[in-house]
Amino acid sequence: MKLWGGRFTKETDELVHQFNASLSFDQRLYPYDILGSIVHVEMLVKQGILKAEEGEQIIKGLEEIKEELDSGLLKFDLKYEDIHSFVEAHLIEKIGPVGGKMHTGRSRNDQVALDIRLYLRDEIRNIQELLLLFMQDLLLLAEKYKGVYMPGYTHLQRAQAVTLAHHLLAYYFKLKRDYERLTDNLKRVNVLPLGAGALAGTSYPLDREYVAERLGFAAVSENSLDAVSDRDFILEFHSIAATIITHLSSFSEEIILWSSSEFAFIELDDAYSTGSSIMPQKKNPDIAELVRGKTGRIYGNMIQLFTTLKGLPLAYNKDMQEDKEGLFDTIDTLKIILQIYPEMLKTMKVKKENMYQACQKGFLNATDLADYLSKKGLPFRRAHEIVGQAVLYCLENKLELEELDYKKYRELFPEEKELFAADLNESLALEYTVENKKVIGGTAIAESVRIIEKERNWLEDRLVFFAG
Ligand code: ARG
């Protein structure tokens, strides 16, 4: 059954039907489609547009359809064009011609905009909750590894020592911003488009504010042409999803490097790795690789929608049906990743000794030595030069900076000799260099502990909201 057969004399070609239809994928919107219709009909009754008993019949019919779909009693038959036609056809089948009154004062154009907003609003909240749980795990791991030293890198060259806690907290803050971006996105998602009709609003005296309130929308759209053509709240979501996966892709790159024999910083748990069909010794970080790989499809979904919308005249165009599959795919992909990822991190074995060893080579304390000298009044530029020469000396003699004692430094740099004192070697020790960076956001363990405590409170306030 079609919603628009009247002016046609011929059946749609079968392949054209398949090409045109969206039920195969928009079926997942059914709970939102039915909810939207129920509230729409309640409002039509309240406004005297439908009779109370008509409204009751329609709502009862819709509730039954919802139950039958939930239980699997009613299946999606792909002969219907989309979720809206499917529900309306079944309603009319169930309760007779009065079912045809449901669509009064409404178009599929504002209906589909409503459905996608209701759906995305729920999924944003689901993703936000998964992000919070992930962040909570990152804080637990940071607490657990607060005394584990590891090299920090720039250009993937050993740069200065940090702690694993500090490294994990970096990802915590990236995800926290993503969470906040989603909160902001929600403001634009949470606007009621219903009442825009096909494009021009409607002559029925609809109470849009009532519908908005019943559906939990914070606002009502204020231009009908915009309401049926606006998909930028989805573009915005895609770009946040792309940012989240960018963060996790970088993290994955590190997990992959760290689990190689070259780094040997971690070992992933068997449950989060796979083997090779030919090389019996292999244990591969497939999960992290796949997360890195899925980044391509999430970017792809974003670019697809931008490209689809580019150049569309106002208002609704069928091109916009293409807003759904990419969105569903991005949401499904993100949700599974956000569930697996923290478990992969929680079960991995950290090889502390190897991380510690890696800090001993590569002059990670060179900056600390320069700071030591400049704190004694030497201009930093000169201090930098001296340390550069000391590094060169060490390279030639296969030594580390902390292996030369202060007397040796005096010998090497006679002009600055009064700057080198007995406390020198202590200030070059790994633990000291990390601990000495007490600035806000620095590597000192006490600073990590302070951040963990503060962020735990931030998380708790939000998790309460999701639990409630
Ligand atoms: N299946 C359509 C979509 O997803 C619903 C809106 C159809 N509107 C129309 N005028 N053909 O966009």
Short mmCIF file of C-alpha atoms and ligand atoms in Angstrom, two decimals:
data_model
loop_
_atom_site.label_atom_id
_atom_site.label_comp_id
_atom_site.label_asym_id
_atom_site.label_seq_id
_atom_site.Cartn_x
_atom_site.Cartn_y
_atom_site.Cartn_z
CA MET A 1 0.00 0.00 0.00
CA LYS A 2 1.20 3.48 -0.85
CA LEU A 3 0.49 6.76 0.84
CA TRP A 4 0.30 8.57 -2.50
CA GLY A 5 -1.46 6.27 -5.03
CA GLY A 6 -4.25 8.74 -5.97
CA ARG A 7 -2.76 10.57 -8.90
CA PHE A 8 -1.02 7.54 -10.38
CA THR A 9 -2.43 5.17 -12.97
CA LYS A 10 0.43 2.70 -13.06
CA GLU A 11 2.21 0.61 -10.44
CA THR A 12 5.79 1.56 -9.57
CA ASP A 13 8.36 -0.57 -11.34
CA GLU A 14 9.68 -3.22 -8.94
CA LEU A 15 13.32 -2.18 -9.20
CA VAL A 16 12.31 1.44 -8.81
CA HIS A 17 10.43 0.49 -5.65
CA GLN A 18 13.53 -1.19 -4.26
CA PHE A 19 15.66 1.80 -5.16
CA ASN A 20 13.23 4.32 -3.72
CA ALA A 21 12.32 2.51 -0.52
CA SER A 22 13.97 3.03 2.86
CA LEU A 23 12.12 0.51 5.04
CA SER A 24 15.05 -1.92 4.94
CA PHE A 25 17.01 0.53 7.08
CA ASP A 26 14.62 3.10 8.54
CA GLN A 27 12.73 0.29 10.31
CA ARG A 28 14.95 0.92 13.31
CA LEU A 29 13.12 4.22 13.80
CA TYR A 30 9.79 2.51 14.55
CA PRO A 31 9.65 3.22 18.32
CA TYR A 32 10.20 6.92 17.61
CA ASP A 33 7.82 7.00 14.67
CA ILE A 34 5.05 5.48 16.78
CA LEU A 35 5.76 7.66 19.80
CA GLY A 36 5.67 10.77 17.60
CA SER A 37 2.35 9.69 16.08
CA ILE A 38 0.78 8.99 19.47
CA VAL A 39 1.65 12.44 20.78
CA HIS A 40 0.58 14.08 17.51
CA VAL A 41 -2.83 12.40 17.76
CA GLU A 42 -3.22 13.31 21.44
CA MET A 43 -2.62 16.90 20.44
CA LEU A 44 -5.09 16.70 17.53
CA VAL A 45 -7.75 15.56 20.02
CA LYS A 46 -6.84 18.25 22.52
CA GLN A 47 -7.20 20.86 19.79
CA GLY A 48 -10.60 19.49 18.73
CA ILE A 49 -9.23 18.46 15.32
CA LEU A 50 -10.01 14.77 15.98
CA LYS A 51 -12.80 13.38 18.15
CA ALA A 52 -11.77 11.79 21.45
CA GLU A 53 -12.93 8.32 20.39
CA GLU A 54 -11.06 8.58 17.09
CA GLY A 55 -7.93 9.49 18.99
CA GLU A 56 -8.39 6.58 21.38
CA GLN A 57 -8.82 4.10 18.55
CA ILE A 58 -5.75 5.36 16.74
CA ILE A 59 -3.57 5.40 19.84
CA LYS A 60 -4.68 1.93 20.88
CA GLY A 61 -3.92 0.67 17.37
CA LEU A 62 -0.47 2.28 17.42
CA GLU A 63 0.31 0.79 20.80
CA GLU A 64 -0.64 -2.65 19.54
CA ILE A 65 1.57 -2.26 16.48
CA LYS A 66 4.44 -1.24 18.76
CA GLU A 67 3.94 -4.33 20.93
CA GLU A 68 3.70 -6.62 17.91
CA LEU A 69 6.91 -5.19 16.49
CA ASP A 70 8.68 -5.41 19.86
CA SER A 71 7.74 -9.07 20.26
CA GLY A 72 8.52 -9.95 16.66
CA LEU A 73 4.90 -10.95 15.95
CA LEU A 74 4.75 -8.32 13.23
CA LYS A 75 7.58 -8.36 10.71
CA PHE A 76 8.74 -5.62 8.38
CA ASP A 77 7.45 -6.38 4.91
CA LEU A 78 9.62 -4.67 2.34
CA LYS A 79 6.73 -4.07 -0.01
CA TYR A 80 6.15 -0.91 2.04
CA GLU A 81 8.13 2.18 1.13
CA ASP A 82 9.30 3.39 4.51
CA ILE A 83 8.63 3.14 8.23
CA HIS A 84 5.93 5.84 8.03
CA SER A 85 3.95 4.01 5.30
CA PHE A 86 4.42 0.71 7.06
CA VAL A 87 2.97 1.94 10.36
CA GLU A 88 0.10 3.84 8.75
CA ALA A 89 -0.87 0.91 6.51
CA HIS A 90 -0.95 -1.47 9.47
CA LEU A 91 -2.95 1.00 11.50
CA ILE A 92 -5.61 1.28 8.79
CA GLU A 93 -5.62 -2.50 8.40
CA LYS A 94 -6.18 -2.85 12.13
CA ILE A 95 -8.75 -0.13 12.92
CA GLY A 96 -10.21 0.74 9.51
CA PRO A 97 -10.46 4.09 7.66
CA VAL A 98 -10.32 6.15 10.86
CA GLY A 99 -6.60 5.23 10.90
CA GLY A 100 -6.31 7.53 7.90
CA LYS A 101 -6.93 10.51 10.21
CA MET A 102 -3.60 10.06 12.01
CA HIS A 103 -1.69 11.98 9.35
CA THR A 104 -3.88 15.11 9.67
CA GLY A 105 -1.78 18.29 9.73
CA ARG A 106 1.44 16.39 9.15
CA SER A 107 3.75 15.38 6.31
CA ARG A 108 6.34 12.65 6.11
CA ASN A 109 8.82 15.48 5.74
CA ASP A 110 8.34 16.81 9.25
CA GLN A 111 7.63 13.28 10.53
CA VAL A 112 10.97 11.88 9.37
CA ALA A 113 12.77 14.92 10.77
CA LEU A 114 11.07 14.25 14.11
CA ASP A 115 11.96 10.54 14.08
CA ILE A 116 15.62 11.12 13.36
CA ARG A 117 15.89 13.76 16.08
CA LEU A 118 14.25 11.52 18.67
CA TYR A 119 16.51 8.64 17.66
CA LEU A 120 19.71 10.68 17.63
CA ARG A 121 18.86 12.26 20.98
CA ASP A 122 18.67 8.81 22.59
CA GLU A 123 21.82 7.59 20.90
CA ILE A 124 23.81 10.68 21.86
CA ARG A 125 22.89 9.99 25.45
CA ASN A 126 23.89 6.33 25.07
CA ILE A 127 27.23 7.33 23.62
CA GLN A 128 27.74 9.91 26.34
CA GLU A 129 27.14 7.29 28.99
CA LEU A 130 29.62 4.93 27.33
CA LEU A 131 32.15 7.77 27.21
CA LEU A 132 31.70 8.46 30.91
CA LEU A 133 32.18 4.79 31.79
CA PHE A 134 35.29 4.66 29.63
CA MET A 135 36.62 7.80 31.31
CA GLN A 136 35.92 6.29 34.71
CA ASP A 137 38.05 3.29 33.74
CA LEU A 138 40.82 5.61 32.55
CA LEU A 139 40.86 7.24 35.99
CA LEU A 140 41.07 3.82 37.66
CA LEU A 141 43.95 2.86 35.40
CA ALA A 142 45.69 6.18 36.02
CA GLU A 143 45.41 5.53 39.73
CA LYS A 144 46.80 2.02 39.29
CA TYR A 145 49.74 3.17 37.15
CA LYS A 146 50.52 6.45 38.84
CA GLY A 147 54.05 5.32 39.78
CA VAL A 148 54.87 3.68 36.45
CA TYR A 149 57.50 5.63 34.54
CA MET A 150 57.65 5.62 30.79
CA PRO A 151 59.21 7.72 28.06
CA GLY A 152 57.12 10.55 26.69
CA TYR A 153 57.61 11.17 22.98
CA THR A 154 57.59 13.93 20.46
CA HIS A 155 58.08 13.02 16.80
CA LEU A 156 58.01 9.46 18.18
CA GLN A 157 61.49 10.13 19.58
CA ARG A 158 62.06 9.71 23.28
CA ALA A 159 61.69 13.19 24.73
CA GLN A 160 61.09 13.42 28.49
CA ALA A 161 59.98 10.92 31.09
CA VAL A 162 56.33 10.84 32.12
CA THR A 163 54.17 8.34 33.98
CA LEU A 164 51.72 5.95 32.40
CA ALA A 165 49.06 7.65 34.52
CA HIS A 166 49.89 10.99 32.96
CA HIS A 167 49.73 9.46 29.50
CA LEU A 168 46.33 7.87 30.17
CA LEU A 169 44.98 11.10 31.62
CA ALA A 170 45.76 12.80 28.31
CA TYR A 171 43.17 10.55 26.67
CA TYR A 172 40.79 11.14 29.55
CA PHE A 173 40.72 14.85 28.73
CA LYS A 174 40.30 14.27 25.00
CA LEU A 175 37.25 12.13 25.69
CA LYS A 176 35.94 14.63 28.20
CA ARG A 177 35.90 17.30 25.51
CA ASP A 178 34.12 14.89 23.18
CA TYR A 179 31.51 14.32 25.85
CA GLU A 180 31.02 18.07 26.17
CA ARG A 181 30.82 18.49 22.41
CA LEU A 182 27.93 16.01 22.43
CA THR A 183 26.18 17.95 25.18
CA ASP A 184 26.39 20.98 22.95
CA ASN A 185 25.20 19.04 19.90
CA LEU A 186 22.15 17.94 21.90
CA LYS A 187 20.96 21.55 22.12
CA ARG A 188 20.56 21.62 18.35
CA VAL A 189 19.13 18.09 18.13
CA ASN A 190 16.55 18.71 20.81
CA VAL A 191 14.24 20.96 18.77
CA LEU A 192 10.77 19.91 17.57
CA PRO A 193 10.34 20.02 13.76
CA LEU A 194 6.79 18.55 13.73
CA GLY A 195 4.28 21.15 12.62
CA ALA A 196 6.41 22.26 9.69
CA GLY A 197 4.24 20.09 7.47
CA ALA A 198 5.61 19.35 4.03
CA LEU A 199 7.40 22.68 3.95
CA ALA A 200 4.99 25.54 4.72
CA GLY A 201 3.51 24.79 8.12
CA THR A 202 -0.17 23.95 8.36
CA SER A 203 -3.55 25.65 8.54
CA TYR A 204 -4.63 23.33 11.38
CA PRO A 205 -4.41 24.96 14.81
CA LEU A 206 -1.69 22.61 16.06
CA ASP A 207 -0.32 23.11 19.56
CA ARG A 208 3.34 22.60 18.80
CA GLU A 209 4.44 23.65 22.25
CA TYR A 210 2.35 20.90 23.79
CA VAL A 211 3.93 18.30 21.47
CA ALA A 212 7.40 19.62 22.28
CA GLU A 213 6.77 19.35 25.97
CA ARG A 214 5.33 15.85 25.76
CA LEU A 215 8.33 14.68 23.72
CA GLY A 216 10.87 16.40 25.93
CA PHE A 217 12.04 18.92 23.34
CA ALA A 218 13.54 22.13 24.68
CA ALA A 219 12.37 24.25 21.75
CA VAL A 220 10.11 24.40 18.69
CA SER A 221 11.57 25.08 15.23
CA GLU A 222 10.74 28.57 13.98
CA ASN A 223 10.87 28.26 10.23
CA SER A 224 9.02 25.48 8.44
CA LEU A 225 11.34 25.43 5.40
CA ASP A 226 14.34 25.15 7.67
CA ALA A 227 12.74 22.51 9.88
CA VAL A 228 12.21 20.01 7.05
CA SER A 229 15.55 20.68 5.36
CA ASP A 230 17.81 20.98 8.40
CA ARG A 231 20.20 18.10 8.81
CA ASP A 232 23.10 20.08 10.19
CA PHE A 233 22.55 18.62 13.64
CA ILE A 234 23.56 15.31 12.00
CA LEU A 235 26.59 16.87 10.31
CA GLU A 236 27.62 18.14 13.70
CA PHE A 237 27.19 14.70 15.24
CA HIS A 238 29.25 13.13 12.45
CA SER A 239 32.07 15.57 13.06
CA ILE A 240 32.06 14.79 16.78
CA ALA A 241 32.03 11.07 16.01
CA ALA A 242 34.99 11.66 13.69
CA THR A 243 36.79 13.47 16.51
CA ILE A 244 36.14 10.64 18.95
CA ILE A 245 37.42 8.01 16.54
CA THR A 246 40.44 10.20 15.74
CA HIS A 247 41.31 10.14 19.43
CA LEU A 248 40.83 6.40 19.67
CA SER A 249 42.74 5.81 16.48
CA SER A 250 45.78 7.62 17.90
CA PHE A 251 45.44 5.67 21.12
CA SER A 252 45.25 2.48 19.05
CA GLU A 253 48.40 3.37 17.19
CA GLU A 254 50.16 3.55 20.55
CA ILE A 255 48.68 0.27 21.75
CA ILE A 256 49.90 -1.35 18.54
CA LEU A 257 53.40 0.07 18.94
CA TRP A 258 53.57 -0.74 22.62
CA SER A 259 52.63 -4.35 22.07
CA SER A 260 55.33 -4.87 19.41
CA SER A 261 58.56 -6.62 20.45
CA GLU A 262 60.37 -3.42 19.53
CA PHE A 263 58.64 -1.52 22.34
CA ALA A 264 57.41 -4.42 24.52
CA PHE A 265 55.65 -2.03 26.92
CA ILE A 266 52.43 -4.03 27.18
CA GLU A 267 50.91 -7.37 26.43
CA LEU A 268 47.26 -7.49 25.42
CA ASP A 269 45.06 -10.11 26.99
CA ASP A 270 44.26 -13.21 24.92
CA ALA A 271 40.59 -12.25 24.88
CA TYR A 272 41.49 -9.00 23.13
CA SER A 273 44.01 -10.31 20.60
CA THR A 274 44.01 -12.78 17.76
CA GLY A 275 46.48 -15.25 16.30
CA SER A 276 47.90 -15.89 12.87
CA SER A 277 46.75 -18.81 10.72
CA ILE A 278 50.30 -19.52 9.62
CA MET A 279 52.74 -18.09 12.20
CA PRO A 280 52.10 -19.93 15.47
CA GLN A 281 54.04 -17.49 17.63
CA LYS A 282 51.94 -14.43 16.70
CA LYS A 283 49.61 -12.49 18.93
CA ASN A 284 48.14 -9.59 17.05
CA PRO A 285 46.53 -6.39 18.36
CA ASP A 286 43.61 -6.72 15.92
CA ILE A 287 41.14 -4.77 18.05
CA ALA A 288 43.32 -1.69 18.14
CA GLU A 289 44.06 -2.09 14.43
CA LEU A 290 40.37 -2.35 13.62
CA VAL A 291 39.55 0.74 15.64
CA ARG A 292 42.22 2.56 13.65
CA GLY A 293 40.75 1.07 10.49
CA LYS A 294 37.12 1.96 11.33
CA THR A 295 38.20 5.59 11.42
CA GLY A 296 38.00 5.56 7.64
CA ARG A 297 34.37 4.58 7.57
CA ILE A 298 33.38 7.10 10.21
CA TYR A 299 35.08 9.90 8.26
CA GLY A 300 33.46 8.47 5.14
CA ASN A 301 29.98 8.66 6.63
CA MET A 302 30.59 12.28 7.58
CA ILE A 303 31.87 13.27 4.14
CA GLN A 304 29.01 11.37 2.49
CA LEU A 305 26.36 13.46 4.25
CA PHE A 306 28.13 16.75 3.65
CA THR A 307 28.33 15.84 -0.03
CA THR A 308 24.70 14.73 -0.15
CA LEU A 309 23.44 17.97 1.33
CA LYS A 310 25.67 20.25 -0.67
CA GLY A 311 23.68 22.00 -3.35
CA LEU A 312 20.20 20.93 -2.21
CA PRO A 313 17.56 23.59 -2.81
CA LEU A 314 15.00 24.18 -0.07
CA ALA A 315 13.17 22.34 1.26
CA TYR A 316 12.87 18.54 1.47
CA ASN A 317 14.52 16.54 -1.32
CA LYS A 318 14.64 12.78 -1.56
CA ASP A 319 18.44 12.96 -1.44
CA MET A 320 17.92 13.46 2.28
CA GLN A 321 16.80 9.88 2.73
CA GLU A 322 20.54 9.21 2.42
CA ASP A 323 21.08 10.78 5.85
CA LYS A 324 20.28 7.56 7.68
CA GLU A 325 22.47 4.59 6.81
CA GLY A 326 25.73 6.42 7.44
CA LEU A 327 24.41 7.77 10.72
CA PHE A 328 23.27 4.33 11.87
CA ASP A 329 26.59 2.83 10.85
CA THR A 330 28.60 5.47 12.70
CA ILE A 331 26.50 5.05 15.85
CA ASP A 332 26.71 1.24 15.78
CA THR A 333 30.45 1.37 15.16
CA LEU A 334 31.13 3.86 17.94
CA LYS A 335 28.99 2.02 20.47
CA ILE A 336 30.72 -1.32 20.04
CA ILE A 337 34.16 0.31 20.14
CA LEU A 338 33.34 2.24 23.30
CA GLN A 339 32.29 -1.00 24.97
CA ILE A 340 35.31 -3.06 23.94
CA TYR A 341 38.06 -0.49 24.32
CA PRO A 342 38.11 0.03 28.09
CA GLU A 343 38.04 -3.73 28.63
CA MET A 344 41.02 -4.13 26.34
CA LEU A 345 42.92 -1.55 28.42
CA LYS A 346 41.86 -3.00 31.76
CA THR A 347 43.02 -6.50 30.84
CA MET A 348 46.36 -5.59 29.28
CA LYS A 349 49.56 -6.42 31.12
CA VAL A 350 51.88 -3.46 31.64
CA LYS A 351 55.57 -4.31 31.49
CA LYS A 352 56.74 -1.67 33.94
CA GLU A 353 60.39 -2.74 33.89
CA ASN A 354 60.63 -2.33 30.13
CA MET A 355 59.05 1.09 30.33
CA TYR A 356 61.47 2.00 33.10
CA GLN A 357 64.43 0.69 31.11
CA ALA A 358 63.35 2.71 28.08
CA CYS A 359 63.56 5.86 30.21
CA GLN A 360 67.20 5.15 31.00
CA LYS A 361 68.36 5.52 27.41
CA GLY A 362 67.87 8.46 25.10
CA PHE A 363 68.76 11.45 27.29
CA LEU A 364 65.24 12.04 28.57
CA ASN A 365 66.71 14.23 31.29
CA ALA A 366 68.58 16.58 28.93
CA THR A 367 65.98 19.32 29.38
CA ASP A 368 66.19 18.85 33.15
CA LEU A 369 69.92 19.40 33.01
CA ALA A 370 69.42 22.59 30.98
CA ASP A 371 66.80 23.73 33.52
CA TYR A 372 69.24 22.94 36.35
CA LEU A 373 71.77 25.30 34.83
CA SER A 374 69.39 28.06 33.89
CA LYS A 375 67.86 28.04 37.38
CA LYS A 376 71.34 28.96 38.57
CA GLY A 377 71.24 32.06 36.38
CA LEU A 378 72.69 30.84 33.09
CA PRO A 379 70.63 32.02 30.09
CA PHE A 380 68.60 29.05 28.88
CA ARG A 381 70.03 29.30 25.36
CA ARG A 382 73.58 28.82 26.69
CA ALA A 383 72.40 26.03 28.99
CA HIS A 384 70.84 24.32 25.96
CA GLU A 385 74.14 24.55 24.11
CA ILE A 386 76.14 23.11 27.01
CA VAL A 387 73.77 20.18 27.37
CA GLY A 388 73.91 19.57 23.64
CA GLN A 389 77.70 19.28 23.92
CA ALA A 390 77.38 17.03 26.96
CA VAL A 391 75.02 14.76 25.00
CA LEU A 392 77.53 14.58 22.19
CA TYR A 393 80.26 13.66 24.66
CA CYS A 394 78.05 10.95 26.14
CA LEU A 395 77.17 9.54 22.73
CA GLU A 396 80.83 9.29 21.85
CA ASN A 397 81.64 7.61 25.15
CA LYS A 398 78.50 5.46 25.39
CA LEU A 399 77.35 7.13 28.58
CA GLU A 400 74.17 8.72 29.90
CA LEU A 401 74.06 12.27 31.29
CA GLU A 402 73.54 11.05 34.84
CA GLU A 403 76.59 8.85 34.62
CA LEU A 404 78.96 11.84 34.52
CA ASP A 405 79.47 13.30 37.95
CA TYR A 406 79.53 17.01 38.62
CA LYS A 407 83.32 17.09 38.67
CA LYS A 408 83.40 15.74 35.16
CA TYR A 409 80.96 18.46 34.07
CA ARG A 410 83.25 21.08 35.66
CA GLU A 411 86.11 19.67 33.67
CA LEU A 412 84.12 19.71 30.42
CA PHE A 413 82.77 23.23 30.95
CA PRO A 414 85.42 25.15 32.90
CA GLU A 415 83.81 28.55 32.22
CA GLU A 416 80.57 27.52 33.91
CA LYS A 417 82.18 25.28 36.46
CA GLU A 418 80.74 26.98 39.54
CA LEU A 419 77.23 26.05 38.34
CA PHE A 420 77.81 22.30 38.66
CA ALA A 421 77.36 21.12 42.23
CA ALA A 422 76.96 17.91 44.19
CA ASP A 423 73.16 17.97 43.85
CA LEU A 424 73.47 17.55 40.10
CA ASN A 425 73.14 13.79 39.81
CA GLU A 426 70.15 13.68 42.11
CA SER A 427 68.34 16.20 39.88
CA LEU A 428 68.96 14.04 36.84
CA ALA A 429 67.47 10.92 38.38
CA LEU A 430 64.37 9.68 36.56
CA GLU A 431 62.05 9.85 39.58
CA TYR A 432 63.20 13.35 40.37
CA THR A 433 62.73 14.67 36.83
CA VAL A 434 59.14 13.43 36.76
CA GLU A 435 58.35 14.50 40.31
CA ASN A 436 59.89 17.93 39.85
CA LYS A 437 57.29 18.97 37.27
CA LYS A 438 54.73 20.08 39.80
CA VAL A 439 53.16 22.74 37.62
CA ILE A 440 49.41 22.39 37.01
CA GLY A 441 49.06 19.62 34.45
CA GLY A 442 52.66 18.46 34.93
CA THR A 443 53.96 14.93 35.45
CA ALA A 444 54.36 14.97 39.27
CA ILE A 445 52.50 12.05 40.81
CA ALA A 446 50.79 14.36 43.28
CA GLU A 447 49.43 16.36 40.37
CA SER A 448 48.00 13.21 38.74
CA VAL A 449 46.44 12.26 42.05
CA ARG A 450 44.87 15.70 42.35
CA ILE A 451 43.46 15.48 38.82
CA ILE A 452 42.13 11.96 39.38
CA GLU A 453 40.33 13.10 42.51
CA LYS A 454 38.86 16.18 40.87
CA GLU A 455 37.74 14.36 37.75
CA ARG A 456 36.24 11.53 39.76
CA ASN A 457 33.85 14.08 41.28
CA TRP A 458 33.07 15.54 37.88
CA LEU A 459 32.27 12.06 36.56
CA GLU A 460 30.16 11.09 39.54
CA ASP A 461 27.87 14.09 39.10
CA ARG A 462 27.22 13.08 35.52
CA LEU A 463 26.93 9.35 36.04
CA VAL A 464 24.22 9.99 38.62
CA PHE A 465 22.21 11.68 35.88
CA PHE A 466 22.50 8.62 33.63
CA ALA A 467 21.65 6.21 36.43
CA GLY A 468 18.55 8.22 37.35
N1 ARG B 1 11.80 7.89 3.61
C1 ARG B 1 11.85 9.31 3.54
C2 ARG B 1 13.19 9.80 4.13
O1 ARG B 1 13.82 9.04 4.77
C3 ARG B 1 10.76 9.90 4.34
C4 ARG B 1 10.30 11.22 3.85
C5 ARG B 1 9.67 11.06 2.53
N2 ARG B 1 9.10 12.27 2.06
C6 ARG B 1 8.73 12.44 0.79
N3 ARG B 1 8.23 13.56 0.48
N4 ARG B 1 8.91 11.51 -0.10
O2 ARG B 1 13.61 10.91 3.92
#
